[in-house]
Short mmCIF file of C-alpha atoms in Angstrom, two decimals:
data_model
loop_
_atom_site.label_atom_id
_atom_site.label_comp_id
_atom_site.label_asym_id
_atom_site.label_seq_id
_atom_site.Cartn_x
_atom_site.Cartn_y
_atom_site.Cartn_z
CA MET A 335 -58.85 18.65 58.50
CA LEU A 336 -57.93 16.63 55.43
CA THR A 337 -55.32 14.10 56.55
CA VAL A 338 -52.79 12.62 54.14
CA ASN A 339 -50.54 9.85 55.42
CA LEU A 340 -48.88 7.80 52.71
CA ASP A 341 -46.91 5.75 55.26
CA GLU A 342 -49.96 4.26 56.95
CA LEU A 343 -53.02 3.29 54.93
CA ASP A 344 -56.18 1.40 55.77
CA CYS A 345 -58.25 -0.22 53.05
CA THR A 346 -60.34 2.88 52.34
CA THR A 347 -57.52 5.43 52.39
CA PHE A 348 -55.50 3.12 50.12
CA VAL A 349 -58.28 3.08 47.53
CA GLU A 350 -58.88 6.82 47.85
CA THR A 351 -55.15 7.53 47.50
CA VAL A 352 -54.84 5.43 44.34
CA MET A 353 -57.95 7.05 42.88
CA ALA A 354 -56.71 10.57 43.61
CA LEU A 355 -53.29 9.81 42.11
CA SER A 356 -54.95 8.29 39.04
CA TYR A 357 -57.18 11.33 38.54
CA THR A 358 -54.23 13.69 38.94
CA ALA A 359 -52.10 11.75 36.47
CA GLY A 360 -55.02 11.57 34.03
CA GLU A 361 -55.32 15.34 34.16
CA ARG A 362 -51.59 15.55 33.32
CA ARG A 363 -50.96 17.37 36.58
CA THR A 364 -48.11 16.67 38.95
CA SER A 365 -48.43 19.01 41.93
CA TRP A 366 -49.19 18.01 45.50
CA ARG A 367 -51.98 20.60 45.55
CA ASP A 368 -53.71 18.93 42.60
CA TYR A 369 -53.50 15.55 44.31
CA VAL A 370 -54.95 16.92 47.55
CA TYR A 371 -57.77 18.59 45.62
CA ASN A 372 -58.69 15.27 43.99
CA LEU A 373 -58.47 13.42 47.29
CA GLU A 374 -60.87 15.89 48.91
CA ARG A 375 -63.41 15.63 46.11
CA ILE A 376 -63.45 11.82 46.44
CA ARG A 377 -63.48 11.62 50.24
CA TYR A 378 -66.11 14.20 51.24
CA ARG A 379 -69.75 14.88 50.52
CA ASN A 380 -70.14 17.09 47.45
CA GLY A 381 -66.34 17.12 47.25
CA LYS A 382 -65.92 19.58 50.12
CA LEU A 383 -64.57 19.08 53.62
CA ASN A 384 -67.00 20.53 56.14
CA GLY A 385 -66.37 18.79 59.44
CA TYR A 386 -66.28 15.14 60.51
CA ALA A 387 -69.79 14.37 59.27
CA SER A 388 -68.94 15.51 55.73
CA ARG A 389 -66.68 12.48 55.34
CA LEU A 390 -68.34 9.76 53.28
CA HIS A 391 -67.92 7.17 56.02
CA TYR A 392 -70.26 4.53 54.60
CA ILE A 393 -69.28 2.99 51.27
CA SER A 394 -72.87 3.05 50.00
CA ASP A 395 -72.91 6.79 50.70
CA TRP A 396 -69.46 7.15 49.12
CA ILE A 397 -70.60 5.34 45.98
CA ILE A 398 -73.83 7.31 45.57
CA ASP A 399 -72.24 10.72 46.18
CA ASN A 400 -69.27 10.15 43.87
CA SER A 401 -71.39 8.50 41.17
CA TYR A 402 -73.77 11.46 41.16
CA ARG A 403 -70.83 13.82 40.64
CA GLY A 404 -69.43 11.67 37.81
CA ASN A 405 -66.22 10.63 39.56
CA PHE A 406 -66.82 6.95 38.84
CA VAL A 407 -69.56 4.46 38.00
CA GLU A 408 -70.80 1.47 39.96
CA VAL A 409 -71.12 -1.37 37.44
CA THR A 410 -72.19 -4.18 39.76
CA ASN A 411 -75.69 -4.39 38.30
CA ARG A 412 -74.24 -4.65 34.78
CA LEU A 413 -72.22 -7.76 35.61
CA PRO A 414 -73.37 -11.39 35.44
CA LEU A 415 -75.06 -13.08 38.41
CA HIS A 416 -75.58 -9.91 40.44
CA SER A 417 -78.07 -9.95 43.30
CA TYR A 418 -79.48 -7.34 45.68
CA MET A 419 -79.24 -6.81 49.43
CA VAL A 420 -81.44 -4.65 51.66
CA LYS A 421 -80.06 -3.32 54.95
CA ASN A 422 -80.37 -0.57 57.52
CA ILE A 423 -76.94 1.06 57.62
CA ASP A 424 -76.36 2.67 61.01
CA PHE A 425 -73.19 1.08 62.37
CA MET A 426 -71.64 4.34 63.54
CA SER A 427 -74.51 5.54 65.69
CA ALA A 428 -75.05 2.01 67.00
CA HIS A 429 -71.38 1.91 68.07
CA ARG A 430 -71.03 5.53 69.13
CA SER A 431 -68.35 4.82 71.76
CA SER A 432 -66.00 3.48 69.06
CA TYR A 433 -65.88 6.89 67.35
CA PRO A 434 -64.40 9.66 69.56
CA ALA A 435 -65.76 12.37 67.25
CA LEU A 436 -69.31 11.22 67.99
CA ALA A 437 -68.98 12.32 71.62
CA ASP A 438 -69.97 15.72 70.22
CA SER A 439 -73.77 15.75 70.11
CA VAL A 440 -73.98 17.95 67.00
CA THR A 441 -71.69 15.66 65.03
CA PHE A 442 -73.58 12.63 66.29
CA GLU A 443 -76.88 14.05 65.08
CA LYS A 444 -75.40 14.80 61.65
CA ILE A 445 -74.25 11.20 61.32
CA LYS A 446 -77.68 9.96 62.39
CA ASN A 447 -79.28 12.23 59.79
CA THR A 448 -77.08 10.66 57.12
CA GLU A 449 -78.07 7.19 58.29
CA VAL A 450 -81.77 8.01 57.93
CA GLY A 451 -81.25 7.96 54.17
CA TYR A 452 -79.94 4.41 54.38
CA ARG A 453 -82.83 2.71 56.11
CA ASN A 454 -83.86 -0.29 54.04
CA HIS A 455 -81.12 0.60 51.60
CA ARG A 456 -81.07 -1.65 48.54
CA TYR A 457 -77.80 -2.18 46.73
CA PRO A 458 -76.40 -4.63 44.18
CA TYR A 459 -73.68 -7.14 44.91
CA ILE A 460 -72.20 -10.35 43.51
CA LYS A 461 -72.28 -13.17 46.02
CA SER A 462 -68.99 -14.74 47.07
CA ARG A 463 -69.99 -18.13 45.66
CA ASP A 464 -70.63 -16.58 42.23
CA LEU A 465 -67.05 -15.26 41.99
CA TYR A 466 -66.04 -18.75 40.84
CA SER A 467 -68.12 -18.25 37.70
CA LYS A 468 -66.14 -17.85 34.49
CA SER A 469 -68.52 -15.13 33.28
CA VAL A 470 -67.99 -13.08 36.46
CA LYS A 471 -64.21 -13.49 36.32
CA GLU A 472 -64.17 -12.34 32.70
CA SER A 473 -66.34 -9.31 33.50
CA LEU A 474 -63.91 -7.99 36.13
CA ARG A 475 -61.14 -5.71 34.86
CA ASP A 476 -57.69 -4.73 36.04
CA GLY A 477 -58.07 -1.61 38.13
CA ASP A 478 -61.69 -2.16 39.16
CA VAL A 479 -62.29 -1.04 42.71
CA VAL A 480 -64.17 -3.65 44.71
CA ALA A 481 -66.05 -3.09 47.95
CA LEU A 482 -66.38 -6.29 49.97
CA THR A 483 -69.85 -6.60 51.46
CA CYS A 484 -70.25 -8.12 54.91
CA ASN A 485 -72.76 -9.94 57.10
CA LEU A 486 -72.88 -7.37 59.92
CA LYS A 487 -76.53 -6.39 60.32
CA ASP A 488 -75.89 -2.62 60.36
CA LEU A 489 -72.96 -2.28 57.93
CA ASP A 490 -72.76 -2.61 54.15
CA VAL A 491 -69.02 -2.97 53.45
CA SER A 492 -66.12 -3.94 55.70
CA HIS A 493 -63.15 -3.94 53.28
CA MET A 494 -62.01 -2.56 49.93
CA GLY A 495 -59.35 -3.20 47.33
CA ILE A 496 -58.41 -3.14 43.66
CA ILE A 497 -58.59 -5.95 41.11
CA VAL A 498 -55.34 -7.24 39.66
CA LYS A 499 -55.72 -9.99 37.07
CA LYS A 500 -53.15 -12.76 36.58
CA ASP A 501 -53.71 -15.07 33.63
CA GLY A 502 -57.35 -14.05 33.62
CA GLU A 503 -57.85 -14.73 37.33
CA PRO A 504 -58.88 -11.78 39.56
CA TYR A 505 -56.78 -11.18 42.68
CA LEU A 506 -57.17 -8.44 45.27
CA MET A 507 -54.64 -5.67 45.92
CA HIS A 508 -55.47 -4.24 49.34
CA ALA A 509 -54.14 -2.75 52.55
CA SER A 510 -54.00 -5.81 54.78
CA SER A 511 -54.56 -5.07 58.47
CA SER A 512 -53.35 -8.53 59.48
CA ASN A 513 -50.07 -8.24 57.55
CA GLY A 514 -49.65 -4.49 58.01
CA LYS A 515 -48.92 -3.66 54.37
CA VAL A 516 -50.38 -3.19 50.93
CA GLU A 517 -50.23 -6.50 49.11
CA ILE A 518 -51.82 -8.69 46.46
CA THR A 519 -53.58 -11.71 47.89
CA LYS A 520 -51.74 -14.99 47.47
CA VAL A 521 -54.97 -16.69 46.44
CA PRO A 522 -57.52 -15.56 43.85
CA LEU A 523 -60.33 -13.24 44.94
CA CYS A 524 -62.89 -16.07 44.99
CA GLU A 525 -60.73 -18.07 47.43
CA PHE A 526 -59.98 -15.00 49.56
CA MET A 527 -63.70 -14.38 49.92
CA LYS A 528 -64.42 -18.03 50.76
CA ARG A 529 -61.82 -17.98 53.56
CA ASN A 530 -63.34 -14.86 55.14
CA ARG A 531 -66.74 -15.99 56.38
CA ASN A 532 -67.84 -12.48 57.38
CA LEU A 533 -67.65 -11.38 53.72
CA THR A 534 -70.72 -11.97 51.56
CA GLY A 535 -69.75 -10.61 48.14
CA ILE A 536 -68.47 -7.63 46.16
CA ARG A 537 -69.60 -4.34 44.65
CA VAL A 538 -67.65 -3.13 41.61
CA ILE A 539 -66.68 0.48 40.89
CA ARG A 540 -65.08 1.53 37.62
CA PHE A 541 -63.61 4.66 36.06
CA GLU A 542 -65.46 5.46 32.84
CA ASN A 543 -65.13 8.46 30.57
#
């Protein structure tokens, strides 16, 4: 079922919650039902909940599905100094025991079928070192959603957040697992990335009419 818990958020549910609230407000709607509708259409394949495997678990999958339906646009390859990464994305099936739902063989096969589409998947990103560039900093906007790419061999993204700019410097608003709350990083995004060695760069998602 669609789960809504505004008291406890991880990085992905935080971003999805903010997006759904933003869509609902932009439609000049105020009901809980409208919010839940928007949350479902962001979170699940083709905007419809149809079991565990319909959840857009991988961020690459989440980006492609939502971009195709016009919910947002990935702008990474429009920004300065972008590069490309190629990976096989199959973290869930490779770590089946970490996901209780995958004990069900049918669900497991559906996840594996999704992963087939992400063999040698090529996606754009901006390397952590390039986030110090003035041109990159200027290209990022308040409210941009950023997916933080990682160096795990079978995973594309390990964290997400939202850009908040202070005096032209991008910071990251995110649900911090270490601090147990939603917060804005004390250091700029470029420094945050440098201090987290498992992070390799960012992908940038933007609302565009």
